[in-house]
């Protein structure tokens, strides 16, 4: 996949996109930006029963507030419960103690306004790109509405897959598969996007490319994003705030504001603030991991 | 390339030639081991109608047994995957059934169920059931966790999690088990016919060996082999035609 055609596609559809954005803004309540935070975790602790029947404390007394349309990255070594945080927000897991609220309401079950993107694309190998992207609606309601089908084409154009609509996942590269997975999540038009190391299985070039595309998409369709990653540069490039976690038991050790100006792009990585912050965060992640 | 495709056929022909020669050189009597040429000749001793009637009888048992087994095994596997408790209860029972020697249980079943078609179908079911259930259950569990989480996060109806995610993921496992099961079904049908039957290829083999007509018995055996191979190839054909995505890609 070359980035040129992707870029061109984004520019070409931009005016159209703004219009649909305006339409959906009307549909949403006017208090969209006001009111309670998008995500509010309070005193969250979570323990698992592991296979050998011992209990593992995945999270211990985690507090985290994510404001509306904010991009928050969670960074930390493996096994610090980053993914658990996402599953708690999504309602797939219930915390052992503490409370999870989304838009001011306690989370008791999965919500329609939250979509997930996983580390692996996990597409359905027997469906083509379009059917994979519309799969959530098909799965939930049993059919795909005309509007959804039309929107799917728009979104696939945004992620640069307009020429691969009828391909099966096996015919796509890893980066393209992950684009399909992102398009699948975007088609659900979620207010909150939970991304669990979505680019970590990709090569460095594709990673940067997809990060920039994600930035573009979020400029046009603002969303609250909670993004789990291992990559400090990725977190810096994308985030408004970075949450540093330490493992065993997983807990928040630091929350860092990223003052880099928006809109951001690959050039943001050349900003001296960027490298300064990268080494600062690296030292924090490292000292914590050594315990 | 062409030669390598022909190699199995040539090997088979070679084996038949060796067989023929050995029988002639050591003058093996026909009632001990007929020569391939005699086997082919003896096929014509039995009228075609008789062959067809017996083939139909066996095929009927094979297909009925397999279809019933398949129709029970797939839903049962779905139920087992859905409930751990039920799985813990039923699977040991299945292992017991699978561990029971089918040849030993066949005469008992014939007494219990009478001498009709039903014991033969039941025996065929029993022999094909276990691989189908176990493989299907394994396949249903092989769907990626993320997709199950996606399904749960959408709060989709539970049955769609099966029809749209788990079952398609189980297809390669089900097809694999079906390949095993169709050949087992032929074995089951023949075992059942050995025990109690008045027609069928298994019945013919028992009858003809009893009267030392080994040539005809071998013919029946060959036909059974052909049925088995054809059924297997049918499954392969279904796999290639309808489930090509489930096959490993060639590159």
PDB file of C-alpha atoms in Angstrom, chain B residues 15-249:
ATOM      1  CA  UNK B  15       1.509 -54.898  -7.010  1.00  0.00           C
ATOM      2  CA  UNK B  16      -1.273 -56.657  -8.936  1.00  0.00           C
ATOM      3  CA  UNK B  17       1.245 -58.067 -11.406  1.00  0.00           C
ATOM      4  CA  UNK B  18       3.437 -59.376  -8.552  1.00  0.00           C
ATOM      5  CA  UNK B  19       0.336 -60.876  -6.924  1.00  0.00           C
ATOM      6  CA  UNK B  20      -0.657 -62.576 -10.182  1.00  0.00           C
ATOM      7  CA  UNK B  21       2.864 -63.924 -10.790  1.00  0.00           C
ATOM      8  CA  UNK B  22       3.317 -65.190  -7.220  1.00  0.00           C
ATOM      9  CA  UNK B  23      -0.014 -67.045  -7.391  1.00  0.00           C
ATOM     10  CA  UNK B  24       0.930 -68.680 -10.699  1.00  0.00           C
ATOM     11  CA  UNK B  25       4.518 -69.554  -9.713  1.00  0.00           C
ATOM     12  CA  UNK B  26       3.580 -71.103  -6.370  1.00  0.00           C
ATOM     13  CA  UNK B  27       0.291 -72.442  -7.800  1.00  0.00           C
ATOM     14  CA  UNK B  28      -1.782 -71.038  -4.961  1.00  0.00           C
ATOM     15  CA  UNK B  29      -5.290 -72.571  -5.039  1.00  0.00           C
ATOM     16  CA  UNK B  30      -8.125 -70.153  -5.886  1.00  0.00           C
ATOM     17  CA  UNK B  31      -9.998 -70.828  -2.652  1.00  0.00           C
ATOM     18  CA  UNK B  32      -6.939 -69.681  -0.674  1.00  0.00           C
ATOM     19  CA  UNK B  33      -5.972 -66.626  -2.688  1.00  0.00           C
ATOM     20  CA  UNK B  34      -7.499 -65.873  -6.085  1.00  0.00           C
ATOM     21  CA  UNK B  35      -5.397 -64.118  -8.705  1.00  0.00           C
ATOM     22  CA  UNK B  36      -6.395 -60.546  -9.693  1.00  0.00           C
ATOM     23  CA  UNK B  37      -7.499 -61.826 -13.115  1.00  0.00           C
ATOM     24  CA  UNK B  38      -9.704 -64.441 -11.451  1.00  0.00           C
ATOM     25  CA  UNK B  39     -11.207 -61.807  -9.154  1.00  0.00           C
ATOM     26  CA  UNK B  40     -12.234 -59.696 -12.130  1.00  0.00           C
ATOM     27  CA  UNK B  41     -13.611 -62.735 -13.892  1.00  0.00           C
ATOM     28  CA  UNK B  42     -15.596 -63.834 -10.844  1.00  0.00           C
ATOM     29  CA  UNK B  43     -17.389 -60.492 -10.714  1.00  0.00           C
ATOM     30  CA  UNK B  44     -19.353 -61.648 -13.746  1.00  0.00           C
ATOM     31  CA  UNK B  45     -20.485 -64.821 -11.988  1.00  0.00           C
ATOM     32  CA  UNK B  46     -22.896 -62.684  -9.970  1.00  0.00           C
ATOM     33  CA  UNK B  47     -25.666 -60.877 -11.891  1.00  0.00           C
ATOM     34  CA  UNK B  48     -25.348 -57.108 -12.086  1.00  0.00           C
ATOM     35  CA  UNK B  49     -28.732 -56.619 -10.406  1.00  0.00           C
ATOM     36  CA  UNK B  50     -27.520 -58.515  -7.362  1.00  0.00           C
ATOM     37  CA  UNK B  51     -24.416 -56.357  -7.141  1.00  0.00           C
ATOM     38  CA  UNK B  52     -26.441 -53.170  -7.472  1.00  0.00           C
ATOM     39  CA  UNK B  53     -29.018 -54.247  -4.883  1.00  0.00           C
ATOM     40  CA  UNK B  54     -26.290 -55.055  -2.372  1.00  0.00           C
ATOM     41  CA  UNK B  55     -24.343 -51.887  -3.101  1.00  0.00           C
ATOM     42  CA  UNK B  56     -27.536 -49.889  -2.589  1.00  0.00           C
ATOM     43  CA  UNK B  57     -28.218 -51.681   0.700  1.00  0.00           C
ATOM     44  CA  UNK B  58     -24.758 -50.878   2.093  1.00  0.00           C
ATOM     45  CA  UNK B  59     -24.704 -47.347   0.738  1.00  0.00           C
ATOM     46  CA  UNK B  60     -28.063 -46.716   2.363  1.00  0.00           C
ATOM     47  CA  UNK B  61     -26.702 -47.755   5.759  1.00  0.00           C
ATOM     48  CA  UNK B  62     -23.516 -45.728   5.313  1.00  0.00           C
ATOM     49  CA  UNK B  63     -25.318 -42.549   4.309  1.00  0.00           C
ATOM     50  CA  UNK B  64     -28.165 -42.844   6.808  1.00  0.00           C
ATOM     51  CA  UNK B  65     -25.746 -43.595   9.637  1.00  0.00           C
ATOM     52  CA  UNK B  66     -23.390 -40.781   8.723  1.00  0.00           C
ATOM     53  CA  UNK B  67     -26.137 -38.193   8.162  1.00  0.00           C
ATOM     54  CA  UNK B  68     -27.888 -38.950  11.437  1.00  0.00           C
ATOM     55  CA  UNK B  69     -24.570 -38.901  13.257  1.00  0.00           C
ATOM     56  CA  UNK B  70     -23.636 -35.562  11.645  1.00  0.00           C
ATOM     57  CA  UNK B  71     -27.055 -34.078  12.398  1.00  0.00           C
ATOM     58  CA  UNK B  72     -26.693 -34.924  16.094  1.00  0.00           C
ATOM     59  CA  UNK B  73     -22.962 -34.303  16.466  1.00  0.00           C
ATOM     60  CA  UNK B  74     -22.852 -30.691  15.259  1.00  0.00           C
ATOM     61  CA  UNK B  75     -25.633 -29.322  17.511  1.00  0.00           C
ATOM     62  CA  UNK B  76     -24.307 -31.394  20.419  1.00  0.00           C
ATOM     63  CA  UNK B  77     -20.841 -29.899  19.955  1.00  0.00           C
ATOM     64  CA  UNK B  78     -22.413 -26.425  19.989  1.00  0.00           C
ATOM     65  CA  UNK B  79     -24.205 -27.210  23.226  1.00  0.00           C
ATOM     66  CA  UNK B  80     -21.003 -28.600  24.751  1.00  0.00           C
ATOM     67  CA  UNK B  81     -19.047 -25.476  23.841  1.00  0.00           C
ATOM     68  CA  UNK B  82     -21.815 -23.311  25.254  1.00  0.00           C
ATOM     69  CA  UNK B  83     -21.868 -24.982  28.664  1.00  0.00           C
ATOM     70  CA  UNK B  84     -18.804 -26.126  30.546  1.00  0.00           C
ATOM     71  CA  UNK B  85     -20.938 -28.068  32.996  1.00  0.00           C
ATOM     72  CA  UNK B  86     -22.678 -30.053  30.288  1.00  0.00           C
ATOM     73  CA  UNK B  87     -19.347 -30.609  28.589  1.00  0.00           C
ATOM     74  CA  UNK B  88     -17.938 -32.065  31.816  1.00  0.00           C
ATOM     75  CA  UNK B  89     -20.937 -34.377  32.069  1.00  0.00           C
ATOM     76  CA  UNK B  90     -21.288 -35.548  28.480  1.00  0.00           C
ATOM     77  CA  UNK B  91     -17.717 -35.801  27.218  1.00  0.00           C
ATOM     78  CA  UNK B  92     -16.695 -38.638  29.596  1.00  0.00           C
ATOM     79  CA  UNK B  93     -19.790 -40.491  28.432  1.00  0.00           C
ATOM     80  CA  UNK B  94     -18.724 -40.025  24.811  1.00  0.00           C
ATOM     81  CA  UNK B  95     -15.272 -41.349  25.660  1.00  0.00           C
ATOM     82  CA  UNK B  96     -16.881 -44.445  27.174  1.00  0.00           C
ATOM     83  CA  UNK B  97     -18.940 -44.994  24.013  1.00  0.00           C
ATOM     84  CA  UNK B  98     -15.874 -44.453  21.842  1.00  0.00           C
ATOM     85  CA  UNK B  99     -13.839 -46.892  23.951  1.00  0.00           C
ATOM     86  CA  UNK B 100     -16.445 -49.626  23.647  1.00  0.00           C
ATOM     87  CA  UNK B 101     -15.313 -52.044  20.914  1.00  0.00           C
ATOM     88  CA  UNK B 102     -17.906 -51.537  18.218  1.00  0.00           C
ATOM     89  CA  UNK B 103     -17.560 -55.147  17.017  1.00  0.00           C
ATOM     90  CA  UNK B 104     -18.374 -56.333  20.527  1.00  0.00           C
ATOM     91  CA  UNK B 105     -21.429 -54.170  20.952  1.00  0.00           C
ATOM     92  CA  UNK B 106     -22.845 -54.981  17.507  1.00  0.00           C
ATOM     93  CA  UNK B 107     -24.370 -58.418  18.370  1.00  0.00           C
ATOM     94  CA  UNK B 108     -25.906 -56.928  21.515  1.00  0.00           C
ATOM     95  CA  UNK B 109     -27.496 -54.116  19.552  1.00  0.00           C
ATOM     96  CA  UNK B 110     -28.900 -56.542  17.023  1.00  0.00           C
ATOM     97  CA  UNK B 111     -30.674 -58.420  19.786  1.00  0.00           C
ATOM     98  CA  UNK B 112     -31.951 -55.207  21.363  1.00  0.00           C
ATOM     99  CA  UNK B 113     -33.039 -53.488  18.175  1.00  0.00           C
ATOM    100  CA  UNK B 114     -34.071 -56.464  16.041  1.00  0.00           C
ATOM    101  CA  UNK B 115     -32.592 -57.628  12.785  1.00  0.00           C
ATOM    102  CA  UNK B 116     -33.819 -54.757  10.609  1.00  0.00           C
ATOM    103  CA  UNK B 117     -32.024 -51.713   9.278  1.00  0.00           C
ATOM    104  CA  UNK B 118     -32.005 -49.884  12.602  1.00  0.00           C
ATOM    105  CA  UNK B 119     -29.143 -51.735  14.375  1.00  0.00           C
ATOM    106  CA  UNK B 120     -26.941 -51.270  11.311  1.00  0.00           C
ATOM    107  CA  UNK B 121     -27.656 -47.554  11.186  1.00  0.00           C
ATOM    108  CA  UNK B 122     -27.082 -47.217  14.940  1.00  0.00           C
ATOM    109  CA  UNK B 123     -23.739 -49.011  14.725  1.00  0.00           C
ATOM    110  CA  UNK B 124     -22.657 -46.734  11.878  1.00  0.00           C
ATOM    111  CA  UNK B 125     -23.734 -43.727  13.934  1.00  0.00           C
ATOM    112  CA  UNK B 126     -21.787 -44.894  16.954  1.00  0.00           C
ATOM    113  CA  UNK B 127     -18.562 -45.347  15.060  1.00  0.00           C
ATOM    114  CA  UNK B 128     -18.698 -41.933  13.337  1.00  0.00           C
ATOM    115  CA  UNK B 129     -20.076 -39.893  16.222  1.00  0.00           C
ATOM    116  CA  UNK B 130     -17.067 -39.344  18.437  1.00  0.00           C
ATOM    117  CA  UNK B 131     -14.630 -37.839  15.920  1.00  0.00           C
ATOM    118  CA  UNK B 132     -17.372 -35.520  14.650  1.00  0.00           C
ATOM    119  CA  UNK B 133     -18.346 -34.201  18.092  1.00  0.00           C
ATOM    120  CA  UNK B 134     -14.812 -33.785  19.403  1.00  0.00           C
ATOM    121  CA  UNK B 135     -13.439 -32.117  16.275  1.00  0.00           C
ATOM    122  CA  UNK B 136     -16.427 -29.814  15.929  1.00  0.00           C
ATOM    123  CA  UNK B 137     -16.166 -28.771  19.576  1.00  0.00           C
ATOM    124  CA  UNK B 138     -12.449 -28.093  19.123  1.00  0.00           C
ATOM    125  CA  UNK B 139     -13.223 -26.088  16.003  1.00  0.00           C
ATOM    126  CA  UNK B 140     -15.935 -24.057  17.700  1.00  0.00           C
ATOM    127  CA  UNK B 141     -13.462 -23.186  20.437  1.00  0.00           C
ATOM    128  CA  UNK B 142     -10.802 -22.159  17.913  1.00  0.00           C
ATOM    129  CA  UNK B 143     -12.422 -18.810  17.076  1.00  0.00           C
ATOM    130  CA  UNK B 144     -10.109 -15.959  18.142  1.00  0.00           C
ATOM    131  CA  UNK B 145     -10.853 -14.512  21.582  1.00  0.00           C
ATOM    132  CA  UNK B 146     -10.977 -11.027  20.058  1.00  0.00           C
ATOM    133  CA  UNK B 147     -13.897 -11.943  17.825  1.00  0.00           C
ATOM    134  CA  UNK B 148     -15.785 -13.410  20.737  1.00  0.00           C
ATOM    135  CA  UNK B 149     -15.066 -10.189  22.632  1.00  0.00           C
ATOM    136  CA  UNK B 150     -16.286  -8.213  19.625  1.00  0.00           C
ATOM    137  CA  UNK B 151     -19.463 -10.255  19.640  1.00  0.00           C
ATOM    138  CA  UNK B 152     -19.937  -9.676  23.355  1.00  0.00           C
ATOM    139  CA  UNK B 153     -19.154  -5.979  23.105  1.00  0.00           C
ATOM    140  CA  UNK B 154     -21.899  -5.703  20.473  1.00  0.00           C
ATOM    141  CA  UNK B 155     -24.279  -7.573  22.752  1.00  0.00           C
ATOM    142  CA  UNK B 156     -25.203  -9.684  19.741  1.00  0.00           C
ATOM    143  CA  UNK B 157     -27.615 -12.598  20.175  1.00  0.00           C
ATOM    144  CA  UNK B 158     -25.762 -15.668  21.358  1.00  0.00           C
ATOM    145  CA  UNK B 159     -26.883 -17.843  18.427  1.00  0.00           C
ATOM    146  CA  UNK B 160     -25.255 -15.444  15.962  1.00  0.00           C
ATOM    147  CA  UNK B 161     -21.969 -15.821  17.803  1.00  0.00           C
ATOM    148  CA  UNK B 162     -22.270 -19.450  16.740  1.00  0.00           C
ATOM    149  CA  UNK B 163     -23.640 -19.060  13.222  1.00  0.00           C
ATOM    150  CA  UNK B 164     -21.456 -16.127  12.165  1.00  0.00           C
ATOM    151  CA  UNK B 165     -18.207 -16.670  14.069  1.00  0.00           C
ATOM    152  CA  UNK B 166     -17.760 -20.021  15.776  1.00  0.00           C
ATOM    153  CA  UNK B 167     -19.269 -22.358  13.162  1.00  0.00           C
ATOM    154  CA  UNK B 168     -17.328 -20.917  10.202  1.00  0.00           C
ATOM    155  CA  UNK B 169     -14.147 -21.143  12.259  1.00  0.00           C
ATOM    156  CA  UNK B 170     -14.998 -24.787  12.948  1.00  0.00           C
ATOM    157  CA  UNK B 171     -15.427 -25.592   9.246  1.00  0.00           C
ATOM    158  CA  UNK B 172     -11.866 -26.860   8.676  1.00  0.00           C
ATOM    159  CA  UNK B 173     -12.162 -29.067  11.767  1.00  0.00           C
ATOM    160  CA  UNK B 174     -15.607 -30.322  10.752  1.00  0.00           C
ATOM    161  CA  UNK B 175     -14.406 -31.135   7.240  1.00  0.00           C
ATOM    162  CA  UNK B 176     -11.378 -32.955   8.630  1.00  0.00           C
ATOM    163  CA  UNK B 177     -13.581 -35.001  10.923  1.00  0.00           C
ATOM    164  CA  UNK B 178     -16.031 -35.653   8.079  1.00  0.00           C
ATOM    165  CA  UNK B 179     -13.218 -37.148   5.983  1.00  0.00           C
ATOM    166  CA  UNK B 180     -12.479 -39.537   8.826  1.00  0.00           C
ATOM    167  CA  UNK B 181     -16.146 -40.170   9.539  1.00  0.00           C
ATOM    168  CA  UNK B 182     -17.222 -41.142   5.996  1.00  0.00           C
ATOM    169  CA  UNK B 183     -14.570 -43.850   5.843  1.00  0.00           C
ATOM    170  CA  UNK B 184     -15.465 -44.991   9.356  1.00  0.00           C
ATOM    171  CA  UNK B 185     -19.122 -45.104   8.296  1.00  0.00           C
ATOM    172  CA  UNK B 186     -18.257 -47.706   5.665  1.00  0.00           C
ATOM    173  CA  UNK B 187     -16.445 -49.757   8.311  1.00  0.00           C
ATOM    174  CA  UNK B 188     -19.430 -49.446  10.644  1.00  0.00           C
ATOM    175  CA  UNK B 189     -21.890 -50.546   7.991  1.00  0.00           C
ATOM    176  CA  UNK B 190     -19.799 -53.588   7.060  1.00  0.00           C
ATOM    177  CA  UNK B 191     -19.315 -54.614  10.706  1.00  0.00           C
ATOM    178  CA  UNK B 192     -23.063 -54.348  11.201  1.00  0.00           C
ATOM    179  CA  UNK B 193     -23.688 -56.466   8.098  1.00  0.00           C
ATOM    180  CA  UNK B 194     -21.241 -59.103   9.341  1.00  0.00           C
ATOM    181  CA  UNK B 195     -23.311 -59.489  12.483  1.00  0.00           C
ATOM    182  CA  UNK B 196     -26.816 -59.538  11.113  1.00  0.00           C
ATOM    183  CA  UNK B 197     -28.003 -58.732   7.636  1.00  0.00           C
ATOM    184  CA  UNK B 198     -29.705 -60.345   4.678  1.00  0.00           C
ATOM    185  CA  UNK B 199     -28.122 -58.074   2.094  1.00  0.00           C
ATOM    186  CA  UNK B 200     -25.249 -55.677   1.629  1.00  0.00           C
ATOM    187  CA  UNK B 201     -21.609 -55.970   0.639  1.00  0.00           C
ATOM    188  CA  UNK B 202     -20.514 -57.035   4.130  1.00  0.00           C
ATOM    189  CA  UNK B 203     -23.135 -59.766   4.057  1.00  0.00           C
ATOM    190  CA  UNK B 204     -21.834 -60.908   0.640  1.00  0.00           C
ATOM    191  CA  UNK B 205     -18.275 -61.135   1.963  1.00  0.00           C
ATOM    192  CA  UNK B 206     -19.379 -63.306   4.904  1.00  0.00           C
ATOM    193  CA  UNK B 207     -21.455 -65.539   2.645  1.00  0.00           C
ATOM    194  CA  UNK B 208     -18.922 -65.989  -0.154  1.00  0.00           C
ATOM    195  CA  UNK B 209     -15.989 -66.683   2.179  1.00  0.00           C
ATOM    196  CA  UNK B 210     -18.132 -69.321   3.919  1.00  0.00           C
ATOM    197  CA  UNK B 211     -18.410 -71.162   0.613  1.00  0.00           C
ATOM    198  CA  UNK B 212     -14.803 -70.440  -0.492  1.00  0.00           C
ATOM    199  CA  UNK B 213     -15.872 -68.117  -3.310  1.00  0.00           C
ATOM    200  CA  UNK B 214     -12.978 -65.805  -2.509  1.00  0.00           C
ATOM    201  CA  UNK B 215     -13.000 -64.131  -5.906  1.00  0.00           C
ATOM    202  CA  UNK B 216     -16.480 -62.747  -5.342  1.00  0.00           C
ATOM    203  CA  UNK B 217     -15.594 -61.730  -1.770  1.00  0.00           C
ATOM    204  CA  UNK B 218     -12.637 -59.778  -3.133  1.00  0.00           C
ATOM    205  CA  UNK B 219     -14.933 -58.062  -5.644  1.00  0.00           C
ATOM    206  CA  UNK B 220     -17.209 -56.941  -2.812  1.00  0.00           C
ATOM    207  CA  UNK B 221     -14.146 -55.696  -0.947  1.00  0.00           C
ATOM    208  CA  UNK B 222     -13.004 -53.699  -3.979  1.00  0.00           C
ATOM    209  CA  UNK B 223     -16.426 -52.111  -4.291  1.00  0.00           C
ATOM    210  CA  UNK B 224     -16.335 -51.143  -0.601  1.00  0.00           C
ATOM    211  CA  UNK B 225     -12.961 -49.578  -1.180  1.00  0.00           C
ATOM    212  CA  UNK B 226     -14.352 -47.593  -4.113  1.00  0.00           C
ATOM    213  CA  UNK B 227     -17.315 -46.392  -2.010  1.00  0.00           C
ATOM    214  CA  UNK B 228     -14.963 -45.269   0.730  1.00  0.00           C
ATOM    215  CA  UNK B 229     -12.651 -43.432  -1.655  1.00  0.00           C
ATOM    216  CA  UNK B 230     -15.540 -41.811  -3.518  1.00  0.00           C
ATOM    217  CA  UNK B 231     -17.112 -40.522  -0.317  1.00  0.00           C
ATOM    218  CA  UNK B 232     -13.758 -39.144   0.779  1.00  0.00           C
ATOM    219  CA  UNK B 233     -13.268 -37.389  -2.549  1.00  0.00           C
ATOM    220  CA  UNK B 234     -16.786 -35.983  -2.318  1.00  0.00           C
ATOM    221  CA  UNK B 235     -15.881 -34.323   0.972  1.00  0.00           C
ATOM    222  CA  UNK B 236     -12.696 -32.954  -0.613  1.00  0.00           C
ATOM    223  CA  UNK B 237     -14.796 -31.609  -3.488  1.00  0.00           C
ATOM    224  CA  UNK B 238     -17.230 -29.912  -1.103  1.00  0.00           C
ATOM    225  CA  UNK B 239     -14.269 -28.414   0.754  1.00  0.00           C
ATOM    226  CA  UNK B 240     -12.691 -27.016  -2.425  1.00  0.00           C
ATOM    227  CA  UNK B 241     -15.962 -25.751  -3.887  1.00  0.00           C
ATOM    228  CA  UNK B 242     -17.661 -24.152  -0.913  1.00  0.00           C
ATOM    229  CA  UNK B 243     -14.949 -23.620   1.686  1.00  0.00           C
ATOM    230  CA  UNK B 244     -11.909 -22.679  -0.380  1.00  0.00           C
ATOM    231  CA  UNK B 245     -11.085 -19.910   2.113  1.00  0.00           C
ATOM    232  CA  UNK B 246     -10.539 -22.527   4.803  1.00  0.00           C
ATOM    233  CA  UNK B 247      -7.733 -24.201   2.849  1.00  0.00           C
ATOM    234  CA  UNK B 248      -4.188 -23.029   3.513  1.00  0.00           C
ATOM    235  CA  UNK B 249      -3.159 -20.566   0.799  1.00  0.00           C
TER     236      UNK B 249
END
